[in-house]
mmCIF file of C-alpha atoms in Angstrom:
data_model
loop_
_atom_site.group_PDB
_atom_site.id
_atom_site.type_symbol
_atom_site.label_atom_id
_atom_site.label_comp_id
_atom_site.label_asym_id
_atom_site.label_seq_id
_atom_site.Cartn_x
_atom_site.Cartn_y
_atom_site.Cartn_z
ATOM 1 C CA PRO K 1 110.169 75.646 30.078
ATOM 2 C CA GLU K 2 107.751 77.859 28.217
ATOM 3 C CA GLY K 3 110.591 80.063 27.047
ATOM 4 C CA TRP K 4 112.562 77.064 25.815
ATOM 5 C CA ILE K 5 109.571 75.847 23.840
ATOM 6 C CA ARG K 6 109.208 79.256 22.180
ATOM 7 C CA PHE K 7 112.924 79.260 21.330
ATOM 8 C CA LEU K 8 112.764 75.752 19.886
ATOM 9 C CA ASP K 9 109.732 76.692 17.815
ATOM 10 C CA HIS K 10 111.341 79.930 16.642
ATOM 11 C CA THR K 11 114.563 78.222 15.570
ATOM 12 C CA GLY K 12 113.013 75.052 14.178
ATOM 13 C CA ILE K 13 114.858 72.834 16.645
ATOM 14 C CA GLU K 14 112.972 69.585 17.271
ATOM 15 C CA THR K 15 114.476 68.631 20.603
ATOM 16 C CA THR K 16 117.145 69.819 23.047
ATOM 17 C CA VAL K 17 119.317 68.336 25.767
ATOM 18 C CA LEU K 18 119.367 70.562 28.803
ATOM 19 C CA TYR K 19 122.191 70.931 31.356
ATOM 20 C CA PRO K 20 122.491 72.792 34.624
ATOM 21 C CA SER K 21 124.481 75.948 34.868
ATOM 22 C CA SER K 22 124.398 77.249 38.428
ATOM 23 C CA LEU K 23 125.048 73.730 39.764
ATOM 24 C CA LEU K 24 128.352 73.283 37.946
ATOM 25 C CA SER K 25 130.434 73.737 41.109
ATOM 26 C CA TRP K 26 128.858 70.670 42.773
ATOM 27 C CA ALA K 27 132.179 68.852 42.551
ATOM 28 C CA ARG K 28 133.454 71.016 45.353
ATOM 29 C CA ILE K 29 130.811 69.976 47.851
ATOM 30 C CA SER K 30 132.951 68.370 50.550
ATOM 31 C CA TYR K 31 130.141 66.529 52.368
ATOM 32 C CA VAL K 32 129.406 63.429 50.359
ATOM 33 C CA ASP K 33 125.872 62.997 51.763
ATOM 34 C CA TRP K 34 125.088 66.600 50.795
ATOM 35 C CA SER K 35 126.372 66.057 47.303
ATOM 36 C CA ILE K 36 124.223 62.955 46.901
ATOM 37 C CA ALA K 37 121.150 64.759 48.273
ATOM 38 C CA ILE K 38 121.690 67.897 46.142
ATOM 39 C CA CYS K 39 122.171 65.924 42.955
ATOM 40 C CA ARG K 40 119.118 63.793 43.649
ATOM 41 C CA ALA K 41 117.035 66.868 44.468
ATOM 42 C CA TYR K 42 118.174 68.665 41.345
ATOM 43 C CA ASN K 43 117.397 65.665 39.155
ATOM 44 C CA ASP K 44 113.940 65.296 40.726
ATOM 45 C CA TRP K 45 113.238 69.060 40.215
ATOM 46 C CA PHE K 46 114.497 68.916 36.632
ATOM 47 C CA TYR K 47 112.280 65.953 35.817
ATOM 48 C CA GLU K 48 109.211 67.586 37.323
ATOM 49 C CA ARG K 49 109.844 71.072 35.843
ATOM 50 C CA TYR K 50 111.175 70.177 32.362
ATOM 51 C CA LEU K 51 110.942 66.556 31.361
ATOM 52 C CA GLN K 52 107.292 66.233 32.364
ATOM 53 C CA PHE K 53 106.535 69.528 30.562
ATOM 54 C CA SER K 54 107.520 68.422 27.081
ATOM 55 C CA PRO K 55 109.004 65.337 25.347
ATOM 56 C CA ARG K 56 111.137 67.774 23.343
ATOM 57 C CA PHE K 57 113.331 68.233 26.461
ATOM 58 C CA LYS K 58 116.006 65.588 27.216
ATOM 59 C CA GLY K 59 117.857 65.534 30.492
ATOM 60 C CA VAL K 60 121.361 64.917 31.718
ATOM 61 C CA ALA K 61 121.580 63.600 35.270
ATOM 62 C CA VAL K 62 123.854 65.440 37.591
ATOM 63 C CA LEU K 63 125.945 62.800 39.368
ATOM 64 C CA PRO K 64 127.449 62.977 42.876
ATOM 65 C CA ALA K 65 130.911 62.038 41.648
ATOM 66 C CA GLN K 66 132.410 62.358 45.111
ATOM 67 C CA GLU K 67 130.871 58.929 45.648
ATOM 68 C CA PRO K 68 131.089 56.875 42.457
ATOM 69 C CA GLU K 69 128.824 54.011 43.562
ATOM 70 C CA ALA K 70 126.111 56.578 44.416
ATOM 71 C CA SER K 71 126.717 58.180 41.022
ATOM 72 C CA ALA K 72 126.104 54.861 39.248
ATOM 73 C CA GLU K 73 122.926 54.364 41.311
ATOM 74 C CA GLU K 74 121.701 57.916 40.547
ATOM 75 C CA LEU K 75 122.447 57.493 36.844
ATOM 76 C CA ARG K 76 120.480 54.235 36.810
ATOM 77 C CA ARG K 77 117.537 55.897 38.639
ATOM 78 C CA CYS K 78 117.488 58.886 36.288
ATOM 79 C CA VAL K 79 117.672 56.851 33.124
ATOM 80 C CA LYS K 80 115.117 54.172 34.210
ATOM 81 C CA GLU K 81 112.656 56.419 35.998
ATOM 82 C CA PHE K 82 113.045 59.783 34.224
ATOM 83 C CA GLY K 83 114.298 58.797 30.766
ATOM 84 C CA MET K 84 117.442 60.923 30.977
ATOM 85 C CA VAL K 85 119.938 60.428 28.211
ATOM 86 C CA ALA K 86 123.296 60.974 29.913
ATOM 87 C CA GLY K 87 125.103 61.627 33.149
ATOM 88 C CA LEU K 88 127.186 64.727 33.920
ATOM 89 C CA LEU K 89 130.623 64.717 35.453
ATOM 90 C CA PRO K 90 132.761 67.803 36.259
ATOM 91 C CA GLY K 91 135.945 68.509 34.308
ATOM 92 C CA ASN K 92 137.728 69.469 37.503
ATOM 93 C CA GLY K 93 137.242 69.699 41.267
ATOM 94 C CA LEU K 94 137.264 66.081 42.279
ATOM 95 C CA LYS K 95 140.042 64.442 44.299
ATOM 96 C CA SER K 96 141.312 62.451 41.277
ATOM 97 C CA HIS K 97 141.224 62.791 37.486
ATOM 98 C CA LEU K 98 138.406 61.050 35.687
ATOM 99 C CA GLY K 99 140.639 58.274 34.385
ATOM 100 C CA SER K 100 141.092 56.971 37.943
ATOM 101 C CA LYS K 101 139.830 53.546 38.848
ATOM 102 C CA GLU K 102 137.436 54.884 41.487
ATOM 103 C CA TYR K 103 135.191 56.265 38.692
ATOM 104 C CA TRP K 104 134.861 52.899 36.878
ATOM 105 C CA PRO K 105 131.456 52.151 38.472
ATOM 106 C CA ILE K 106 130.055 55.207 36.729
ATOM 107 C CA TYR K 107 131.470 54.186 33.352
ATOM 108 C CA ARG K 108 130.355 50.605 33.828
ATOM 109 C CA GLU K 109 126.776 51.745 34.549
ATOM 110 C CA ALA K 110 126.662 54.220 31.648
ATOM 111 C CA GLU K 111 127.884 51.559 29.307
ATOM 112 C CA ALA K 112 125.281 49.012 30.575
ATOM 113 C CA LEU K 113 122.524 51.627 30.295
ATOM 114 C CA ASP K 114 123.768 52.678 26.846
ATOM 115 C CA VAL K 115 123.811 56.356 27.783
ATOM 116 C CA ALA K 116 126.590 58.919 27.430
ATOM 117 C CA ILE K 117 128.721 60.594 30.026
ATOM 118 C CA ALA K 118 129.014 64.328 29.477
ATOM 119 C CA ILE K 119 132.059 66.091 30.946
ATOM 120 C CA HIS K 120 131.750 69.821 31.432
ATOM 121 C CA GLY K 121 134.173 72.438 32.554
ATOM 122 C CA SER K 122 133.395 73.469 36.112
ATOM 123 C CA VAL K 123 135.361 74.766 39.071
ATOM 124 C CA HIS K 124 138.664 76.370 38.282
ATOM 125 C CA SER K 125 140.393 76.419 41.650
ATOM 126 C CA GLY K 126 143.763 74.806 41.856
ATOM 127 C CA MET K 127 144.420 75.297 38.162
ATOM 128 C CA GLY K 128 146.606 78.398 38.441
ATOM 129 C CA PHE K 129 143.777 80.905 38.232
ATOM 130 C CA ASP K 130 143.266 81.380 41.960
ATOM 131 C CA THR K 131 145.112 84.729 42.036
ATOM 132 C CA TYR K 132 143.199 86.264 39.112
ATOM 133 C CA ASN K 133 141.071 89.178 40.295
ATOM 134 C CA VAL K 134 138.903 89.210 37.167
ATOM 135 C CA TYR K 135 136.583 86.454 36.014
ATOM 136 C CA ALA K 136 137.017 86.497 32.216
ATOM 137 C CA PRO K 137 140.455 84.788 31.943
ATOM 138 C CA ALA K 138 139.609 82.168 34.577
ATOM 139 C CA GLN K 139 136.429 81.315 32.666
ATOM 140 C CA ALA K 140 138.060 81.430 29.239
ATOM 141 C CA PHE K 141 140.988 79.191 30.185
ATOM 142 C CA GLY K 142 139.458 77.186 33.008
ATOM 143 C CA HIS K 143 136.855 75.268 31.021
ATOM 144 C CA PRO K 144 139.081 74.109 28.168
ATOM 145 C CA PHE K 145 141.955 73.275 30.531
ATOM 146 C CA SER K 146 139.730 71.234 32.833
ATOM 147 C CA LEU K 147 138.355 69.400 29.763
ATOM 148 C CA MET K 148 141.899 68.683 28.548
ATOM 149 C CA ILE K 149 142.795 67.270 31.971
ATOM 150 C CA SER K 150 139.714 65.084 31.860
ATOM 151 C CA PHE K 151 140.348 64.019 28.306
ATOM 152 C CA GLY K 152 143.938 63.038 29.195
ATOM 153 C CA GLY K 153 142.724 61.049 32.181
ATOM 154 C CA ILE K 154 140.106 59.198 30.152
ATOM 155 C CA ILE K 155 142.228 58.488 27.079
ATOM 156 C CA PHE K 156 145.648 57.769 28.603
ATOM 157 C CA HIS K 157 144.291 55.633 31.400
ATOM 158 C CA GLY K 158 142.513 53.381 28.958
ATOM 159 C CA ILE K 159 138.906 54.043 29.959
ATOM 160 C CA LEU K 160 137.638 53.695 26.388
ATOM 161 C CA ASP K 161 139.589 50.405 26.003
ATOM 162 C CA ARG K 162 138.190 49.059 29.280
ATOM 163 C CA PHE K 163 134.639 50.203 28.524
ATOM 164 C CA PRO K 164 134.410 49.997 24.663
ATOM 165 C CA GLY K 165 130.708 50.774 24.582
ATOM 166 C CA LEU K 166 131.073 53.934 26.690
ATOM 167 C CA ARG K 167 130.274 57.235 24.937
ATOM 168 C CA VAL K 168 131.910 60.334 26.378
ATOM 169 C CA GLY K 169 131.414 63.964 25.355
ATOM 170 C CA PHE K 170 133.682 66.793 26.448
ATOM 171 C CA LEU K 171 131.456 69.836 26.281
ATOM 172 C CA GLU K 172 131.619 73.562 26.743
#
């Protein structure tokens, strides 16, 4: 956190929203209970390490999207107890696209809490890149393609019509 504060001071940035990086493959955790525990542990650590360090840091809760009801509960906990400003969902790697009905509890909770859902490119397996033997093209194409898949699911399955107060960001 000290390095972030120096960076913010040097650049004149007042506040920043921080996301995980090494945890972006959490959508591929096949054991639901592990996913829930890992997301909860990360969110606890993040709160203790960053959010308690400075009010200039804002947090995005990592949600165990393999279990949408648990995701809604974790989002509620992180917003109410830690003051986080959004929940994070993966752009790819789940069993269904993000426009599927099973994810509605997450959107319902985000709308009720008046926080955003951030969708970030994540795992690239199953997208046609599995036979690449270099990382750069999988990274370069995987993130935008996974975001386009998520965008299509959200828009064309009427999520923003069903949850008109929901705010969604597609980020990379």
